Amino acid sequence: MILLIVVFAVLMIIGAPVGLSLLGSSVAYLVASGYSLQQAFQAFTSAISNSFTLIAVPFFILAASIMNSGGITKKIFDFCNVVVGWVPGGLGHANILSSVVFAGMSGAAIADAGGLGAIELKAMKEQGFDEDFSLAITGASSILGPIIPPSAPAILFGVAGSVSIGKLFIGGIIPGILMAIAMAVLVCIQSIKRNYPRMPFPTAHSLWHSFKAAFFPLLCPVIIIGCIMTGVCTPTEAAIIAVFYALILTLSTRTIRLRELPGFLLETANSTVNVMFIIGAANVFAWILTVEQVPQNMSLWMTDHIDDKIVALLFINLILLIVGTFMETAAAISILVPILMPIALSYGIDPIHFGIMCILNLMLGLLTPPIGMVLYVLSSVSKVPFEKIVRAVLPYLGVLLIVLLMITFIPGLVTFLPNLVL
């Protein structure tokens, strides 16, 4: 077991990709322990090939790619700007609201930061907003994508923990709204202090004109979430619907051409291969942890030393926050969920509540070094140093941590809607 951890740590320190680090350390352990490498092959392939649900991930990636390139996100942002641009902070609130809407289509923070984020940063710069403020709110609002349904991390959690993905999707709605409200309050405070510009109150004509332009893009999250909540289709089928809907919108308006589709497919294939390789490698790693009885031993240790459910929740949150700062989300979910789920259940924690709590913890890792993938995307888009973006996003991390504590200690914020609808 020590060999497994040491090899993994060394590979990570020298800069090896997280999937390769997981697989390399697992193979080293199997060879040293006398296991057949066939065990690694079986664990690797079964994680990917035995789950129909995982097919949803590449389809949501493809849908987001088409929407970002087809001008759909621009129409959404313009509409949101008209609706909330008159509030102190103007474009800051439009930034948040457009992330809420786009979250209902893509389910990925990186897609939001890389596609919608570029549009938002350009608009905020033109209106005189400070660079650090613009980058901070763009980065913080992007993590709404994996909380508000549909959500790629929720799919991975559902597969790893054998939990209803439909319930996980619906369970993220109220926490996502709370996150948006918390960030909006902070935007108001900062904007009043810095005297940022805002739009005039919208006229009926301007509101109708922007709504008409954004009507069909706005229908996309309604269709996806509505189909899942009513049981018309599974999350995987909803992801396929999202792709076809995005194609119809973009091809009918000629914002993309048929000859561009191979490029979208190649981009999606590259992203999917990376995610699936990590999931497969993490499953081998998790299999070894199970053989070594790490989940059982950790569960026994916690139940022996921690009697209070609140303390247990804080301890689990701490583990997730720390892991989220240095491990990719797919790997963290694949490894930690089989370990922490039995512990959560032993304390009477609802699996849907635990799932949203787990996902939010790991999403905060996208805003913190050393991994902080959203921060790296923003740095690449804006050419602003990584360190400057980290400092700017700290206040937003603070308010998001408050929301995390709220959903941790008020389970009903997560479980109310799933229990009501499903």
Short mmCIF file of C-alpha atoms in Angstrom, two decimals:
data_model
loop_
_atom_site.label_atom_id
_atom_site.label_comp_id
_atom_site.label_asym_id
_atom_site.label_seq_id
_atom_site.Cartn_x
_atom_site.Cartn_y
_atom_site.Cartn_z
CA MET A 1 0.00 0.00 0.00
CA ILE A 2 2.87 2.36 0.80
CA LEU A 3 4.41 1.61 -2.62
CA LEU A 4 1.11 2.59 -4.30
CA ILE A 5 0.99 5.99 -2.56
CA VAL A 6 4.72 6.72 -3.02
CA VAL A 7 4.74 5.93 -6.76
CA PHE A 8 1.57 7.96 -7.27
CA ALA A 9 3.01 10.95 -5.38
CA VAL A 10 6.31 10.80 -7.29
CA LEU A 11 4.57 10.66 -10.68
CA MET A 12 2.35 13.62 -9.75
CA ILE A 13 5.34 15.65 -8.50
CA ILE A 14 7.32 15.14 -11.71
CA GLY A 15 4.31 16.38 -13.70
CA ALA A 16 2.86 13.17 -15.13
CA PRO A 17 -0.82 13.40 -16.16
CA VAL A 18 -3.16 12.32 -13.38
CA GLY A 19 -4.49 9.33 -15.37
CA LEU A 20 -0.98 8.05 -16.04
CA SER A 21 -0.04 8.59 -12.38
CA LEU A 22 -3.01 6.52 -11.22
CA LEU A 23 -2.40 3.72 -13.70
CA GLY A 24 1.41 3.69 -13.25
CA SER A 25 1.21 3.46 -9.47
CA SER A 26 -1.47 0.76 -9.71
CA VAL A 27 0.62 -1.36 -12.09
CA ALA A 28 3.68 -0.97 -9.82
CA TYR A 29 1.62 -2.22 -6.86
CA LEU A 30 0.18 -5.18 -8.79
CA VAL A 31 3.61 -6.29 -10.03
CA ALA A 32 5.20 -5.93 -6.57
CA SER A 33 2.30 -7.79 -4.91
CA GLY A 34 2.31 -10.67 -7.39
CA TYR A 35 -1.07 -9.93 -8.96
CA SER A 36 -1.69 -10.59 -12.63
CA LEU A 37 -1.83 -7.47 -14.80
CA GLN A 38 -5.04 -8.94 -16.17
CA GLN A 39 -6.67 -7.55 -13.01
CA ALA A 40 -5.67 -4.04 -14.06
CA PHE A 41 -6.95 -4.58 -17.60
CA GLN A 42 -10.31 -5.90 -16.40
CA ALA A 43 -10.79 -3.06 -13.88
CA PHE A 44 -9.77 -0.48 -16.48
CA THR A 45 -12.12 -1.67 -19.22
CA SER A 46 -15.09 -2.50 -16.98
CA ALA A 47 -15.22 1.07 -15.68
CA ILE A 48 -15.85 2.35 -19.21
CA SER A 49 -17.58 -0.44 -21.12
CA ASN A 50 -20.16 -1.50 -18.51
CA SER A 51 -21.91 1.85 -18.12
CA PHE A 52 -24.48 3.10 -20.61
CA THR A 53 -24.83 6.26 -18.50
CA LEU A 54 -21.26 7.41 -19.20
CA ILE A 55 -22.22 7.87 -22.85
CA ALA A 56 -23.94 11.08 -21.72
CA VAL A 57 -20.58 12.72 -20.96
CA PRO A 58 -19.25 13.03 -24.56
CA PHE A 59 -22.68 14.14 -25.81
CA PHE A 60 -22.85 16.98 -23.29
CA ILE A 61 -19.28 17.96 -24.23
CA LEU A 62 -20.26 17.98 -27.92
CA ALA A 63 -23.43 20.01 -27.26
CA ALA A 64 -21.44 22.66 -25.35
CA SER A 65 -18.84 22.84 -28.12
CA ILE A 66 -21.47 23.40 -30.80
CA MET A 67 -23.28 26.03 -28.72
CA ASN A 68 -20.10 27.97 -27.98
CA SER A 69 -19.06 28.02 -31.63
CA GLY A 70 -22.52 28.61 -33.05
CA GLY A 71 -23.26 31.95 -31.39
CA ILE A 72 -25.89 30.51 -29.03
CA THR A 73 -24.00 31.62 -25.94
CA LYS A 74 -23.76 35.20 -27.28
CA LYS A 75 -27.55 35.43 -27.62
CA ILE A 76 -28.00 34.08 -24.09
CA PHE A 77 -25.52 36.58 -22.66
CA ASP A 78 -27.16 39.53 -24.48
CA PHE A 79 -30.58 38.55 -23.14
CA CYS A 80 -29.27 38.17 -19.58
CA ASN A 81 -27.60 41.56 -19.84
CA VAL A 82 -30.92 43.20 -20.73
CA VAL A 83 -32.73 41.40 -17.88
CA VAL A 84 -30.29 42.14 -15.01
CA GLY A 85 -27.82 44.66 -16.47
CA TRP A 86 -29.60 47.53 -14.64
CA VAL A 87 -28.70 46.11 -11.18
CA PRO A 88 -25.54 47.59 -9.55
CA GLY A 89 -22.73 45.67 -11.16
CA GLY A 90 -24.61 45.29 -14.45
CA LEU A 91 -22.55 42.90 -16.52
CA GLY A 92 -21.40 41.05 -13.39
CA HIS A 93 -24.98 39.91 -12.81
CA ALA A 94 -25.44 39.14 -16.51
CA ASN A 95 -22.31 36.99 -16.19
CA ILE A 96 -23.88 34.99 -13.36
CA LEU A 97 -27.31 34.64 -14.96
CA SER A 98 -25.88 33.54 -18.30
CA SER A 99 -23.82 30.89 -16.48
CA VAL A 100 -27.02 29.67 -14.80
CA VAL A 101 -28.73 29.33 -18.19
CA PHE A 102 -25.69 27.79 -19.90
CA ALA A 103 -25.39 25.34 -16.98
CA GLY A 104 -28.69 23.89 -18.13
CA MET A 105 -27.07 22.92 -21.43
CA SER A 106 -23.43 21.93 -20.89
CA GLY A 107 -22.92 20.59 -17.35
CA ALA A 108 -19.21 21.50 -17.46
CA ALA A 109 -17.31 24.36 -15.83
CA ILE A 110 -14.50 24.37 -18.40
CA ALA A 111 -16.98 24.77 -21.28
CA ASP A 112 -18.51 27.77 -19.51
CA ALA A 113 -15.17 29.42 -18.70
CA GLY A 114 -13.66 28.80 -22.12
CA GLY A 115 -16.65 29.61 -24.34
CA LEU A 116 -19.09 31.89 -22.55
CA GLY A 117 -16.24 33.33 -20.46
CA ALA A 118 -14.47 34.79 -23.49
CA ILE A 119 -17.65 36.67 -24.49
CA GLU A 120 -18.21 37.94 -20.95
CA LEU A 121 -14.64 39.13 -20.44
CA LYS A 122 -14.67 41.05 -23.73
CA ALA A 123 -17.97 42.80 -22.89
CA MET A 124 -16.88 43.71 -19.35
CA LYS A 125 -13.56 45.11 -20.57
CA GLU A 126 -15.36 47.31 -23.12
CA GLN A 127 -17.61 48.73 -20.39
CA GLY A 128 -14.71 49.62 -18.09
CA PHE A 129 -14.87 46.87 -15.47
CA ASP A 130 -11.59 46.08 -13.70
CA GLU A 131 -9.81 43.04 -15.08
CA ASP A 132 -9.51 41.28 -11.73
CA PHE A 133 -13.24 41.70 -11.02
CA SER A 134 -14.22 40.41 -14.47
CA LEU A 135 -11.98 37.35 -14.22
CA ALA A 136 -13.10 36.53 -10.68
CA ILE A 137 -16.83 36.54 -11.39
CA THR A 138 -16.36 34.72 -14.71
CA GLY A 139 -14.37 31.97 -13.01
CA ALA A 140 -16.61 31.66 -9.95
CA SER A 141 -19.86 31.59 -11.94
CA SER A 142 -18.50 28.91 -14.28
CA ILE A 143 -18.65 26.26 -11.54
CA LEU A 144 -22.45 26.59 -11.58
CA GLY A 145 -22.32 24.33 -14.67
CA PRO A 146 -21.63 21.08 -12.78
CA ILE A 147 -24.13 21.91 -9.99
CA ILE A 148 -27.22 22.99 -11.95
CA PRO A 149 -28.50 20.12 -14.15
CA PRO A 150 -27.37 18.57 -16.39
CA SER A 151 -24.03 17.83 -14.76
CA ALA A 152 -21.13 15.71 -16.00
CA PRO A 153 -19.71 15.21 -12.45
CA ALA A 154 -23.18 14.11 -11.27
CA ILE A 155 -23.16 11.43 -13.97
CA LEU A 156 -19.75 10.23 -12.80
CA PHE A 157 -20.88 10.28 -9.15
CA GLY A 158 -24.06 8.38 -9.98
CA VAL A 159 -22.08 5.67 -11.76
CA ALA A 160 -19.43 5.41 -9.03
CA GLY A 161 -21.92 5.43 -6.15
CA SER A 162 -24.87 3.61 -7.79
CA VAL A 163 -27.08 6.64 -7.12
CA SER A 164 -29.99 7.92 -9.21
CA ILE A 165 -28.56 10.45 -11.67
CA GLY A 166 -31.98 11.99 -12.21
CA LYS A 167 -32.24 12.74 -8.48
CA LEU A 168 -28.69 14.11 -8.42
CA PHE A 169 -29.55 16.42 -11.32
CA ILE A 170 -32.67 17.79 -9.61
CA GLY A 171 -30.89 17.96 -6.23
CA GLY A 172 -28.45 20.49 -7.68
CA ILE A 173 -31.11 23.07 -8.61
CA ILE A 174 -31.57 24.79 -5.21
CA PRO A 175 -27.83 24.74 -4.30
CA GLY A 176 -27.05 26.21 -7.75
CA ILE A 177 -29.56 29.02 -7.22
CA LEU A 178 -28.13 29.73 -3.75
CA MET A 179 -24.63 29.94 -5.22
CA ALA A 180 -25.84 32.40 -7.86
CA ILE A 181 -27.56 34.57 -5.24
CA ALA A 182 -24.49 34.57 -2.98
CA MET A 183 -22.24 35.66 -5.84
CA ALA A 184 -24.76 38.31 -6.93
CA VAL A 185 -24.74 39.84 -3.43
CA LEU A 186 -20.94 40.06 -3.51
CA VAL A 187 -21.05 41.60 -7.02
CA CYS A 188 -23.46 44.28 -5.74
CA ILE A 189 -21.20 45.14 -2.80
CA GLN A 190 -18.03 45.32 -4.91
CA SER A 191 -19.76 47.25 -7.71
CA ILE A 192 -21.17 49.93 -5.39
CA LYS A 193 -17.74 50.37 -3.78
CA ARG A 194 -15.99 50.63 -7.17
CA ASN A 195 -18.79 52.62 -8.87
CA TYR A 196 -19.12 50.24 -11.81
CA PRO A 197 -21.49 51.10 -14.69
CA ARG A 198 -24.87 49.53 -15.21
CA MET A 199 -27.44 49.37 -17.99
CA PRO A 200 -30.59 51.53 -17.97
CA PHE A 201 -33.76 49.77 -16.85
CA PRO A 202 -34.98 47.76 -19.86
CA THR A 203 -37.92 48.93 -21.91
CA ALA A 204 -40.60 46.46 -22.96
CA HIS A 205 -39.31 46.72 -26.53
CA SER A 206 -35.68 45.93 -25.67
CA LEU A 207 -36.73 43.09 -23.38
CA TRP A 208 -38.97 41.56 -26.06
CA HIS A 209 -36.34 42.00 -28.79
CA SER A 210 -33.59 40.25 -26.78
CA PHE A 211 -35.97 37.54 -25.59
CA LYS A 212 -37.10 36.84 -29.16
CA ALA A 213 -33.47 36.47 -30.29
CA ALA A 214 -32.65 34.14 -27.38
CA PHE A 215 -35.96 32.22 -27.26
CA PHE A 216 -34.84 28.99 -28.92
CA PRO A 217 -31.47 28.84 -27.10
CA LEU A 218 -33.34 29.41 -23.81
CA LEU A 219 -35.61 26.47 -24.63
CA CYS A 220 -32.66 24.06 -24.58
CA PRO A 221 -32.26 23.80 -20.75
CA VAL A 222 -36.05 23.71 -20.38
CA ILE A 223 -36.26 20.73 -22.74
CA ILE A 224 -33.32 18.88 -21.16
CA ILE A 225 -34.36 19.35 -17.52
CA GLY A 226 -38.05 18.93 -18.31
CA CYS A 227 -37.49 15.60 -20.08
CA ILE A 228 -35.47 14.25 -17.15
CA MET A 229 -37.82 15.52 -14.42
CA THR A 230 -40.92 14.14 -16.15
CA GLY A 231 -39.27 10.79 -16.82
CA VAL A 232 -39.65 11.14 -20.58
CA CYS A 233 -35.98 10.23 -21.08
CA THR A 234 -32.84 9.24 -19.20
CA PRO A 235 -29.91 11.67 -18.70
CA THR A 236 -28.06 9.89 -21.54
CA GLU A 237 -30.98 10.35 -23.91
CA ALA A 238 -31.30 13.97 -22.79
CA ALA A 239 -27.65 14.54 -23.72
CA ILE A 240 -28.32 13.20 -27.23
CA ILE A 241 -31.36 15.48 -27.51
CA ALA A 242 -29.15 18.43 -26.48
CA VAL A 243 -26.73 17.68 -29.34
CA PHE A 244 -29.46 17.44 -31.95
CA TYR A 245 -31.16 20.58 -30.66
CA ALA A 246 -27.86 22.50 -30.79
CA LEU A 247 -27.26 21.26 -34.33
CA ILE A 248 -30.74 22.30 -35.46
CA LEU A 249 -30.28 25.79 -33.99
CA THR A 250 -26.84 26.41 -35.42
CA LEU A 251 -27.34 24.80 -38.85
CA SER A 252 -30.73 26.48 -39.40
CA THR A 253 -29.24 29.90 -38.69
CA ARG A 254 -26.08 29.03 -40.66
CA THR A 255 -23.82 30.03 -37.77
CA ILE A 256 -21.90 26.80 -38.37
CA ARG A 257 -21.56 24.70 -41.53
CA LEU A 258 -21.77 20.95 -42.01
CA ARG A 259 -18.09 20.87 -42.99
CA GLU A 260 -17.22 22.11 -39.48
CA LEU A 261 -18.82 19.12 -37.72
CA PRO A 262 -15.75 16.83 -38.03
CA GLY A 263 -13.79 19.46 -36.08
CA PHE A 264 -16.37 19.41 -33.25
CA LEU A 265 -16.34 15.62 -33.22
CA LEU A 266 -12.54 15.52 -33.03
CA GLU A 267 -12.50 18.06 -30.20
CA THR A 268 -15.13 16.02 -28.32
CA ALA A 269 -13.20 12.79 -28.93
CA ASN A 270 -10.03 14.30 -27.47
CA SER A 271 -11.85 15.49 -24.35
CA THR A 272 -13.72 12.20 -23.97
CA VAL A 273 -10.58 10.08 -24.28
CA ASN A 274 -8.92 12.10 -21.51
CA VAL A 275 -11.92 11.73 -19.19
CA MET A 276 -12.44 8.03 -19.91
CA PHE A 277 -8.75 7.23 -19.45
CA ILE A 278 -8.82 8.90 -16.04
CA ILE A 279 -12.00 7.01 -15.08
CA GLY A 280 -10.48 3.68 -16.15
CA ALA A 281 -7.18 4.31 -14.35
CA ALA A 282 -8.98 5.54 -11.24
CA ASN A 283 -11.07 2.35 -11.21
CA VAL A 284 -7.89 0.24 -11.11
CA PHE A 285 -6.61 2.42 -8.26
CA ALA A 286 -9.95 2.11 -6.43
CA TRP A 287 -9.94 -1.68 -6.91
CA ILE A 288 -6.57 -1.87 -5.13
CA LEU A 289 -7.88 0.31 -2.29
CA THR A 290 -10.83 -2.07 -1.95
CA VAL A 291 -8.53 -5.13 -1.90
CA GLU A 292 -6.48 -3.44 0.82
CA GLN A 293 -9.76 -2.78 2.69
CA VAL A 294 -9.12 0.96 2.86
CA PRO A 295 -12.85 1.87 2.82
CA GLN A 296 -13.63 -0.58 5.63
CA ASN A 297 -10.67 0.51 7.75
CA MET A 298 -11.42 4.20 7.22
CA SER A 299 -15.07 3.64 8.09
CA LEU A 300 -14.14 1.78 11.27
CA TRP A 301 -11.68 4.51 12.26
CA MET A 302 -14.26 7.25 11.79
CA THR A 303 -17.05 5.47 13.64
CA ASP A 304 -14.62 4.67 16.50
CA HIS A 305 -13.30 8.24 16.81
CA ILE A 306 -16.13 10.45 15.53
CA ASP A 307 -19.55 9.99 17.11
CA ASP A 308 -21.13 13.26 16.04
CA LYS A 309 -22.69 13.49 12.56
CA ILE A 310 -21.82 17.20 12.24
CA VAL A 311 -18.15 16.55 12.98
CA ALA A 312 -18.20 13.68 10.46
CA LEU A 313 -19.66 15.98 7.79
CA LEU A 314 -16.98 18.60 8.46
CA PHE A 315 -14.26 15.93 8.28
CA ILE A 316 -15.59 14.58 4.96
CA ASN A 317 -15.81 18.13 3.59
CA LEU A 318 -12.21 18.76 4.58
CA ILE A 319 -11.02 15.61 2.79
CA LEU A 320 -12.92 16.54 -0.37
CA LEU A 321 -11.70 20.14 -0.35
CA ILE A 322 -8.06 19.07 0.02
CA VAL A 323 -8.31 16.40 -2.69
CA GLY A 324 -10.13 18.82 -5.00
CA THR A 325 -7.21 21.25 -4.93
CA PHE A 326 -4.77 18.81 -6.55
CA MET A 327 -6.76 16.05 -8.27
CA GLU A 328 -8.86 16.15 -11.43
CA THR A 329 -12.62 15.85 -10.74
CA ALA A 330 -13.22 12.58 -12.62
CA ALA A 331 -10.35 10.86 -10.82
CA ALA A 332 -11.36 12.21 -7.41
CA ILE A 333 -14.96 11.01 -7.83
CA SER A 334 -13.91 7.56 -9.11
CA ILE A 335 -11.52 7.03 -6.19
CA LEU A 336 -13.23 8.76 -3.26
CA VAL A 337 -16.89 7.85 -3.77
CA PRO A 338 -16.40 4.07 -3.19
CA ILE A 339 -14.46 4.96 -0.02
CA LEU A 340 -16.60 7.76 1.39
CA MET A 341 -20.08 6.58 0.39
CA PRO A 342 -20.22 3.70 2.94
CA ILE A 343 -18.96 6.13 5.60
CA ALA A 344 -21.63 8.69 4.71
CA LEU A 345 -24.35 6.02 4.81
CA SER A 346 -23.14 4.79 8.22
CA TYR A 347 -23.83 8.28 9.61
CA GLY A 348 -27.27 8.37 8.03
CA ILE A 349 -26.32 10.89 5.33
CA ASP A 350 -28.66 10.81 2.33
CA PRO A 351 -26.72 9.67 -0.80
CA ILE A 352 -28.22 12.50 -2.92
CA HIS A 353 -27.24 15.05 -0.27
CA PHE A 354 -23.77 13.54 -0.09
CA GLY A 355 -23.46 13.59 -3.87
CA ILE A 356 -24.17 17.31 -4.30
CA MET A 357 -21.96 18.11 -1.32
CA CYS A 358 -19.14 16.06 -2.84
CA ILE A 359 -19.49 17.68 -6.28
CA LEU A 360 -19.53 21.23 -4.89
CA ASN A 361 -16.40 20.54 -2.83
CA LEU A 362 -14.54 19.25 -5.87
CA MET A 363 -15.78 22.14 -8.04
CA LEU A 364 -14.23 24.59 -5.59
CA GLY A 365 -10.95 22.84 -6.40
CA LEU A 366 -11.30 24.21 -9.96
CA LEU A 367 -10.85 27.69 -8.45
CA THR A 368 -7.87 26.88 -6.25
CA PRO A 369 -4.21 26.15 -7.00
CA PRO A 370 -2.28 24.03 -7.82
CA ILE A 371 -4.74 22.39 -10.28
CA GLY A 372 -7.38 25.14 -10.64
CA MET A 373 -8.29 24.26 -14.23
CA VAL A 374 -10.81 27.13 -14.57
CA LEU A 375 -8.12 29.59 -13.48
CA TYR A 376 -5.71 28.26 -16.10
CA VAL A 377 -8.40 28.53 -18.80
CA LEU A 378 -9.10 32.16 -17.83
CA SER A 379 -5.40 32.94 -17.73
CA SER A 380 -5.04 31.50 -21.24
CA VAL A 381 -8.05 33.44 -22.57
CA SER A 382 -7.12 36.78 -20.95
CA LYS A 383 -3.28 36.55 -20.85
CA VAL A 384 -3.47 37.62 -17.17
CA PRO A 385 -0.99 35.91 -14.77
CA PHE A 386 -2.38 32.91 -12.89
CA GLU A 387 -1.43 34.40 -9.49
CA LYS A 388 -3.44 37.58 -10.10
CA ILE A 389 -6.57 35.58 -10.94
CA VAL A 390 -6.15 33.49 -7.76
CA ARG A 391 -6.11 36.64 -5.59
CA ALA A 392 -9.16 38.08 -7.35
CA VAL A 393 -11.26 34.94 -6.93
CA LEU A 394 -10.68 34.54 -3.15
CA PRO A 395 -13.74 36.60 -2.06
CA TYR A 396 -15.95 34.44 -4.27
CA LEU A 397 -14.45 31.29 -2.80
CA GLY A 398 -15.44 32.69 0.60
CA VAL A 399 -19.14 33.12 -0.26
CA LEU A 400 -19.23 29.74 -2.02
CA LEU A 401 -17.83 28.09 1.11
CA ILE A 402 -20.72 29.63 3.06
CA VAL A 403 -23.17 28.02 0.60
CA LEU A 404 -21.29 24.72 0.97
CA LEU A 405 -21.79 24.86 4.74
CA MET A 406 -25.48 25.65 4.24
CA ILE A 407 -26.13 22.62 2.06
CA THR A 408 -23.94 20.47 4.33
CA PHE A 409 -25.99 21.19 7.46
CA ILE A 410 -29.40 21.72 5.83
CA PRO A 411 -29.89 18.54 3.76
CA GLY A 412 -33.38 19.63 2.72
CA LEU A 413 -31.84 22.21 0.41
CA VAL A 414 -30.66 19.27 -1.70
CA THR A 415 -33.22 16.54 -1.05
CA PHE A 416 -36.48 18.53 -1.11
CA LEU A 417 -36.90 18.79 -4.89
CA PRO A 418 -35.81 15.20 -5.76
CA ASN A 419 -38.19 13.78 -3.17
CA LEU A 420 -40.99 16.05 -4.41
CA VAL A 421 -40.54 15.40 -8.14
CA LEU A 422 -39.30 11.81 -8.26
#
